[in-house]
């Protein structure tokens, strides 16, 4: 179904850096683009990354996951400690009660698998869905997100059943890995969508 959240980070009409996220959506410090993103605990909204980023230890990324012309993605250089890096309030009046929803995002470990990066920390993300009072409804952990030879987007997420009382929800993404060396990621197309079983259809032949 149509997503209640559909965060693509937008797009532009030329190569440039994207805007800072609205207040409260992340606790990371914003570094304006274009470029290669910031240092530990910082993020940028970028359209692409060149081959020289972080001395060539980061992937060369030609476009965001959405595939829009001049589309943006969020590039994160994680904090030294585990941290909440994305949070969003879902209006309960927009949710159908007792309905299956998917909370998901496309994520890339942007560190390249090189001899000099062996043993570096990997992104490890927890997805949480809570009520506004902190009551946990669902939690999912990606485990360590591995490096790849080529830039590779992978969708991670979880399914859950919406409550019957129409209460507002808080969705969160927490990075459990440590920064410093590694734990660098790109994030795009965060969605919170209703979904249902596949319906098989057929017609009798006359």
PDB file of C-alpha atoms in Angstrom:
ATOM      1  CA  UNK A   1       0.000   0.000   0.000  1.00  0.00           C
ATOM      2  CA  UNK A   2       0.885   3.679  -0.119  1.00  0.00           C
ATOM      3  CA  UNK A   3       3.577   4.353   2.506  1.00  0.00           C
ATOM      4  CA  UNK A   4       2.799   6.441   5.585  1.00  0.00           C
ATOM      5  CA  UNK A   5       6.522   7.324   5.649  1.00  0.00           C
ATOM      6  CA  UNK A   6       8.447   7.592   2.385  1.00  0.00           C
ATOM      7  CA  UNK A   7      11.759   9.319   3.094  1.00  0.00           C
ATOM      8  CA  UNK A   8      13.767   9.494  -0.136  1.00  0.00           C
ATOM      9  CA  UNK A   9      15.666  12.647   0.976  1.00  0.00           C
ATOM     10  CA  UNK A  10      14.401  14.394  -2.167  1.00  0.00           C
ATOM     11  CA  UNK A  11      16.223  15.534  -5.282  1.00  0.00           C
ATOM     12  CA  UNK A  12      17.519  18.641  -7.031  1.00  0.00           C
ATOM     13  CA  UNK A  13      17.825  19.962 -10.563  1.00  0.00           C
ATOM     14  CA  UNK A  14      21.624  20.020 -10.495  1.00  0.00           C
ATOM     15  CA  UNK A  15      24.588  18.482  -8.678  1.00  0.00           C
ATOM     16  CA  UNK A  16      24.711  19.996  -5.211  1.00  0.00           C
ATOM     17  CA  UNK A  17      24.319  19.120  -1.541  1.00  0.00           C
ATOM     18  CA  UNK A  18      20.921  18.462   0.013  1.00  0.00           C
ATOM     19  CA  UNK A  19      19.294  20.245   2.960  1.00  0.00           C
ATOM     20  CA  UNK A  20      19.607  19.413   6.640  1.00  0.00           C
ATOM     21  CA  UNK A  21      16.962  17.043   8.024  1.00  0.00           C
ATOM     22  CA  UNK A  22      14.120  18.551  10.076  1.00  0.00           C
ATOM     23  CA  UNK A  23      14.820  19.056  13.766  1.00  0.00           C
ATOM     24  CA  UNK A  24      14.348  15.900  15.820  1.00  0.00           C
ATOM     25  CA  UNK A  25      14.832  13.354  13.016  1.00  0.00           C
ATOM     26  CA  UNK A  26      18.488  12.666  13.863  1.00  0.00           C
ATOM     27  CA  UNK A  27      20.959  13.432  16.627  1.00  0.00           C
ATOM     28  CA  UNK A  28      23.906  13.540  14.209  1.00  0.00           C
ATOM     29  CA  UNK A  29      25.599  16.805  13.230  1.00  0.00           C
ATOM     30  CA  UNK A  30      24.906  18.051   9.689  1.00  0.00           C
ATOM     31  CA  UNK A  31      27.748  18.764   7.257  1.00  0.00           C
ATOM     32  CA  UNK A  32      26.637  20.488   4.030  1.00  0.00           C
ATOM     33  CA  UNK A  33      27.464  18.800   0.709  1.00  0.00           C
ATOM     34  CA  UNK A  34      28.493  18.150  -1.924  1.00  0.00           C
ATOM     35  CA  UNK A  35      31.580  16.210  -0.955  1.00  0.00           C
ATOM     36  CA  UNK A  36      32.295  13.040   0.972  1.00  0.00           C
ATOM     37  CA  UNK A  37      30.391  13.557   4.197  1.00  0.00           C
ATOM     38  CA  UNK A  38      31.775  14.437   7.588  1.00  0.00           C
ATOM     39  CA  UNK A  39      33.695  12.911  10.469  1.00  0.00           C
ATOM     40  CA  UNK A  40      32.528  10.703  13.358  1.00  0.00           C
ATOM     41  CA  UNK A  41      29.023  11.672  14.485  1.00  0.00           C
ATOM     42  CA  UNK A  42      28.223  13.630  11.324  1.00  0.00           C
ATOM     43  CA  UNK A  43      26.061  13.163   8.235  1.00  0.00           C
ATOM     44  CA  UNK A  44      25.520  14.738   4.832  1.00  0.00           C
ATOM     45  CA  UNK A  45      22.753  14.591   2.235  1.00  0.00           C
ATOM     46  CA  UNK A  46      24.571  13.719  -0.986  1.00  0.00           C
ATOM     47  CA  UNK A  47      23.819  12.723  -4.573  1.00  0.00           C
ATOM     48  CA  UNK A  48      27.025  10.809  -5.217  1.00  0.00           C
ATOM     49  CA  UNK A  49      30.501  10.116  -3.824  1.00  0.00           C
ATOM     50  CA  UNK A  50      33.736  10.167  -5.785  1.00  0.00           C
ATOM     51  CA  UNK A  51      36.586   7.671  -5.805  1.00  0.00           C
ATOM     52  CA  UNK A  52      38.777   9.716  -3.460  1.00  0.00           C
ATOM     53  CA  UNK A  53      36.435   9.762  -0.456  1.00  0.00           C
ATOM     54  CA  UNK A  54      38.277   8.940   2.778  1.00  0.00           C
ATOM     55  CA  UNK A  55      41.453   8.186   0.881  1.00  0.00           C
ATOM     56  CA  UNK A  56      39.661   5.751  -1.421  1.00  0.00           C
ATOM     57  CA  UNK A  57      38.468   3.536   1.451  1.00  0.00           C
ATOM     58  CA  UNK A  58      34.806   4.459   0.774  1.00  0.00           C
ATOM     59  CA  UNK A  59      32.789   3.207  -2.180  1.00  0.00           C
ATOM     60  CA  UNK A  60      32.397   5.258  -5.340  1.00  0.00           C
ATOM     61  CA  UNK A  61      28.631   5.832  -5.596  1.00  0.00           C
ATOM     62  CA  UNK A  62      27.243   7.332  -8.796  1.00  0.00           C
ATOM     63  CA  UNK A  63      23.649   7.913  -7.612  1.00  0.00           C
ATOM     64  CA  UNK A  64      21.204   7.363  -4.781  1.00  0.00           C
ATOM     65  CA  UNK A  65      19.076   4.231  -4.420  1.00  0.00           C
ATOM     66  CA  UNK A  66      15.801   5.869  -5.494  1.00  0.00           C
ATOM     67  CA  UNK A  67      17.163   6.437  -8.985  1.00  0.00           C
ATOM     68  CA  UNK A  68      15.808   9.962  -9.387  1.00  0.00           C
ATOM     69  CA  UNK A  69      17.788  12.448 -11.427  1.00  0.00           C
ATOM     70  CA  UNK A  70      19.988  14.318  -8.928  1.00  0.00           C
ATOM     71  CA  UNK A  71      18.425  12.309  -6.080  1.00  0.00           C
ATOM     72  CA  UNK A  72      19.785  12.482  -2.530  1.00  0.00           C
ATOM     73  CA  UNK A  73      20.830   9.844   0.015  1.00  0.00           C
ATOM     74  CA  UNK A  74      21.936  10.171   3.634  1.00  0.00           C
ATOM     75  CA  UNK A  75      25.651   9.414   4.177  1.00  0.00           C
ATOM     76  CA  UNK A  76      26.558   8.723   7.796  1.00  0.00           C
ATOM     77  CA  UNK A  77      29.906   8.642   9.570  1.00  0.00           C
ATOM     78  CA  UNK A  78      28.732   7.036  12.800  1.00  0.00           C
ATOM     79  CA  UNK A  79      29.389   8.215  16.326  1.00  0.00           C
ATOM     80  CA  UNK A  80      31.985   6.551  18.547  1.00  0.00           C
ATOM     81  CA  UNK A  81      29.185   5.015  20.639  1.00  0.00           C
ATOM     82  CA  UNK A  82      25.872   3.386  19.728  1.00  0.00           C
ATOM     83  CA  UNK A  83      23.385   6.100  18.825  1.00  0.00           C
ATOM     84  CA  UNK A  84      19.886   6.887  17.589  1.00  0.00           C
ATOM     85  CA  UNK A  85      20.348   8.297  14.087  1.00  0.00           C
ATOM     86  CA  UNK A  86      16.807   8.378  12.684  1.00  0.00           C
ATOM     87  CA  UNK A  87      13.448   8.881  14.402  1.00  0.00           C
ATOM     88  CA  UNK A  88      10.018   9.735  13.055  1.00  0.00           C
ATOM     89  CA  UNK A  89       6.539  10.109  14.573  1.00  0.00           C
ATOM     90  CA  UNK A  90       3.705   8.276  12.785  1.00  0.00           C
ATOM     91  CA  UNK A  91       0.227   9.790  13.100  1.00  0.00           C
ATOM     92  CA  UNK A  92      -1.973   7.000  14.453  1.00  0.00           C
ATOM     93  CA  UNK A  93      -5.029   8.415  12.690  1.00  0.00           C
ATOM     94  CA  UNK A  94      -3.386   7.511   9.360  1.00  0.00           C
ATOM     95  CA  UNK A  95      -2.976   3.841  10.317  1.00  0.00           C
ATOM     96  CA  UNK A  96      -5.495   1.091   9.765  1.00  0.00           C
ATOM     97  CA  UNK A  97      -5.988  -0.880  13.024  1.00  0.00           C
ATOM     98  CA  UNK A  98      -4.819  -4.476  13.296  1.00  0.00           C
ATOM     99  CA  UNK A  99      -3.052  -4.245   9.932  1.00  0.00           C
ATOM    100  CA  UNK A 100       0.360  -5.564   8.875  1.00  0.00           C
ATOM    101  CA  UNK A 101       2.909  -2.818   8.156  1.00  0.00           C
ATOM    102  CA  UNK A 102       6.534  -2.950   7.033  1.00  0.00           C
ATOM    103  CA  UNK A 103       9.192  -0.588   8.388  1.00  0.00           C
ATOM    104  CA  UNK A 104      12.199  -0.795   6.072  1.00  0.00           C
ATOM    105  CA  UNK A 105      15.170   1.060   4.606  1.00  0.00           C
ATOM    106  CA  UNK A 106      17.846   0.529   1.947  1.00  0.00           C
ATOM    107  CA  UNK A 107      21.310   0.523   3.510  1.00  0.00           C
ATOM    108  CA  UNK A 108      24.865   0.236   2.198  1.00  0.00           C
ATOM    109  CA  UNK A 109      28.079  -0.355   4.116  1.00  0.00           C
ATOM    110  CA  UNK A 110      30.208   2.189   2.243  1.00  0.00           C
ATOM    111  CA  UNK A 111      33.555   0.902   3.499  1.00  0.00           C
ATOM    112  CA  UNK A 112      35.490  -0.994   0.829  1.00  0.00           C
ATOM    113  CA  UNK A 113      36.985  -4.441   1.680  1.00  0.00           C
ATOM    114  CA  UNK A 114      40.679  -3.518   1.526  1.00  0.00           C
ATOM    115  CA  UNK A 115      43.738  -4.765   3.424  1.00  0.00           C
ATOM    116  CA  UNK A 116      43.924  -1.472   5.322  1.00  0.00           C
ATOM    117  CA  UNK A 117      40.279  -1.708   6.429  1.00  0.00           C
ATOM    118  CA  UNK A 118      40.345  -5.290   7.728  1.00  0.00           C
ATOM    119  CA  UNK A 119      38.877  -5.491  11.223  1.00  0.00           C
ATOM    120  CA  UNK A 120      37.119  -2.121  10.989  1.00  0.00           C
ATOM    121  CA  UNK A 121      33.689  -1.769  12.615  1.00  0.00           C
ATOM    122  CA  UNK A 122      30.579  -2.540  10.542  1.00  0.00           C
ATOM    123  CA  UNK A 123      27.139  -0.916  10.654  1.00  0.00           C
ATOM    124  CA  UNK A 124      24.717  -2.864  12.837  1.00  0.00           C
ATOM    125  CA  UNK A 125      21.220  -1.385  12.874  1.00  0.00           C
ATOM    126  CA  UNK A 126      18.241  -1.889  15.170  1.00  0.00           C
ATOM    127  CA  UNK A 127      14.770  -0.957  13.887  1.00  0.00           C
ATOM    128  CA  UNK A 128      12.327  -0.119  16.703  1.00  0.00           C
ATOM    129  CA  UNK A 129       8.608   0.626  16.682  1.00  0.00           C
ATOM    130  CA  UNK A 130       7.272   2.122  19.909  1.00  0.00           C
ATOM    131  CA  UNK A 131       4.263   3.896  21.322  1.00  0.00           C
ATOM    132  CA  UNK A 132       4.858   7.500  22.385  1.00  0.00           C
ATOM    133  CA  UNK A 133       5.165   6.363  26.022  1.00  0.00           C
ATOM    134  CA  UNK A 134       8.123   4.142  25.062  1.00  0.00           C
ATOM    135  CA  UNK A 135       6.207   0.845  24.990  1.00  0.00           C
ATOM    136  CA  UNK A 136       8.047  -1.418  22.544  1.00  0.00           C
ATOM    137  CA  UNK A 137       5.850  -2.974  19.842  1.00  0.00           C
ATOM    138  CA  UNK A 138       8.510  -4.528  17.599  1.00  0.00           C
ATOM    139  CA  UNK A 139      12.281  -4.660  17.302  1.00  0.00           C
ATOM    140  CA  UNK A 140      14.517  -6.027  14.563  1.00  0.00           C
ATOM    141  CA  UNK A 141      18.308  -6.131  14.266  1.00  0.00           C
ATOM    142  CA  UNK A 142      20.202  -6.376  10.975  1.00  0.00           C
ATOM    143  CA  UNK A 143      23.342  -7.896  12.452  1.00  0.00           C
ATOM    144  CA  UNK A 144      26.630  -6.672  11.005  1.00  0.00           C
ATOM    145  CA  UNK A 145      26.180  -5.260   7.487  1.00  0.00           C
ATOM    146  CA  UNK A 146      29.122  -6.569   5.492  1.00  0.00           C
ATOM    147  CA  UNK A 147      31.335  -4.760   3.004  1.00  0.00           C
ATOM    148  CA  UNK A 148      31.036  -5.538  -0.717  1.00  0.00           C
ATOM    149  CA  UNK A 149      33.409  -5.261  -3.668  1.00  0.00           C
ATOM    150  CA  UNK A 150      30.967  -2.990  -5.518  1.00  0.00           C
ATOM    151  CA  UNK A 151      28.490  -0.503  -4.014  1.00  0.00           C
ATOM    152  CA  UNK A 152      25.461  -2.622  -3.098  1.00  0.00           C
ATOM    153  CA  UNK A 153      22.149  -1.456  -1.646  1.00  0.00           C
ATOM    154  CA  UNK A 154      20.302  -3.988   0.535  1.00  0.00           C
ATOM    155  CA  UNK A 155      16.823  -3.527   1.996  1.00  0.00           C
ATOM    156  CA  UNK A 156      16.439  -4.317   5.698  1.00  0.00           C
ATOM    157  CA  UNK A 157      13.288  -4.093   7.779  1.00  0.00           C
ATOM    158  CA  UNK A 158      10.565  -5.761   9.789  1.00  0.00           C
ATOM    159  CA  UNK A 159       6.834  -6.422   9.762  1.00  0.00           C
ATOM    160  CA  UNK A 160       4.471  -5.683  12.634  1.00  0.00           C
ATOM    161  CA  UNK A 161       0.741  -5.433  13.328  1.00  0.00           C
ATOM    162  CA  UNK A 162      -0.649  -1.993  14.126  1.00  0.00           C
ATOM    163  CA  UNK A 163      -2.506  -1.548  17.443  1.00  0.00           C
ATOM    164  CA  UNK A 164      -6.282  -1.264  17.586  1.00  0.00           C
ATOM    165  CA  UNK A 165      -6.397   1.937  19.638  1.00  0.00           C
ATOM    166  CA  UNK A 166      -5.203   4.330  16.888  1.00  0.00           C
ATOM    167  CA  UNK A 167      -2.274   5.545  19.011  1.00  0.00           C
ATOM    168  CA  UNK A 168       0.633   7.462  17.517  1.00  0.00           C
ATOM    169  CA  UNK A 169       3.844   5.509  16.940  1.00  0.00           C
ATOM    170  CA  UNK A 170       7.552   6.343  16.996  1.00  0.00           C
ATOM    171  CA  UNK A 171       9.840   4.542  14.563  1.00  0.00           C
ATOM    172  CA  UNK A 172      13.564   4.560  15.263  1.00  0.00           C
ATOM    173  CA  UNK A 173      16.812   3.362  13.722  1.00  0.00           C
ATOM    174  CA  UNK A 174      19.725   2.850  16.118  1.00  0.00           C
ATOM    175  CA  UNK A 175      23.324   2.182  15.054  1.00  0.00           C
ATOM    176  CA  UNK A 176      24.821  -0.339  17.475  1.00  0.00           C
ATOM    177  CA  UNK A 177      28.310  -0.375  15.966  1.00  0.00           C
ATOM    178  CA  UNK A 178      31.173   1.793  17.138  1.00  0.00           C
ATOM    179  CA  UNK A 179      32.641   4.604  15.074  1.00  0.00           C
ATOM    180  CA  UNK A 180      36.262   5.629  14.785  1.00  0.00           C
ATOM    181  CA  UNK A 181      37.432   3.056  12.268  1.00  0.00           C
ATOM    182  CA  UNK A 182      34.559   2.022  10.007  1.00  0.00           C
ATOM    183  CA  UNK A 183      30.813   1.950  10.758  1.00  0.00           C
ATOM    184  CA  UNK A 184      30.080   4.194   7.783  1.00  0.00           C
ATOM    185  CA  UNK A 185      26.886   3.811   5.785  1.00  0.00           C
ATOM    186  CA  UNK A 186      24.568   5.241   3.171  1.00  0.00           C
ATOM    187  CA  UNK A 187      20.820   5.246   3.822  1.00  0.00           C
ATOM    188  CA  UNK A 188      17.903   5.799   1.447  1.00  0.00           C
ATOM    189  CA  UNK A 189      14.197   5.125   0.856  1.00  0.00           C
ATOM    190  CA  UNK A 190      12.977   4.695   4.424  1.00  0.00           C
ATOM    191  CA  UNK A 191       9.377   3.459   4.240  1.00  0.00           C
ATOM    192  CA  UNK A 192       6.556   2.557   6.606  1.00  0.00           C
ATOM    193  CA  UNK A 193       3.936   0.838   4.489  1.00  0.00           C
ATOM    194  CA  UNK A 194       0.819  -1.327   4.850  1.00  0.00           C
ATOM    195  CA  UNK A 195       1.098  -4.723   3.241  1.00  0.00           C
ATOM    196  CA  UNK A 196      -1.002  -7.858   2.896  1.00  0.00           C
ATOM    197  CA  UNK A 197      -0.943 -11.395   1.548  1.00  0.00           C
ATOM    198  CA  UNK A 198      -0.579 -12.106  -2.150  1.00  0.00           C
ATOM    199  CA  UNK A 199      -4.014 -12.575  -3.757  1.00  0.00           C
ATOM    200  CA  UNK A 200      -4.118 -15.229  -6.471  1.00  0.00           C
ATOM    201  CA  UNK A 201      -6.679 -14.645  -9.238  1.00  0.00           C
ATOM    202  CA  UNK A 202      -7.912 -16.920 -11.999  1.00  0.00           C
ATOM    203  CA  UNK A 203     -10.686 -17.151 -14.574  1.00  0.00           C
ATOM    204  CA  UNK A 204     -12.639 -20.193 -15.669  1.00  0.00           C
ATOM    205  CA  UNK A 205     -12.303 -21.106 -19.326  1.00  0.00           C
ATOM    206  CA  UNK A 206     -15.613 -21.420 -21.099  1.00  0.00           C
TER     207      UNK A 206
END
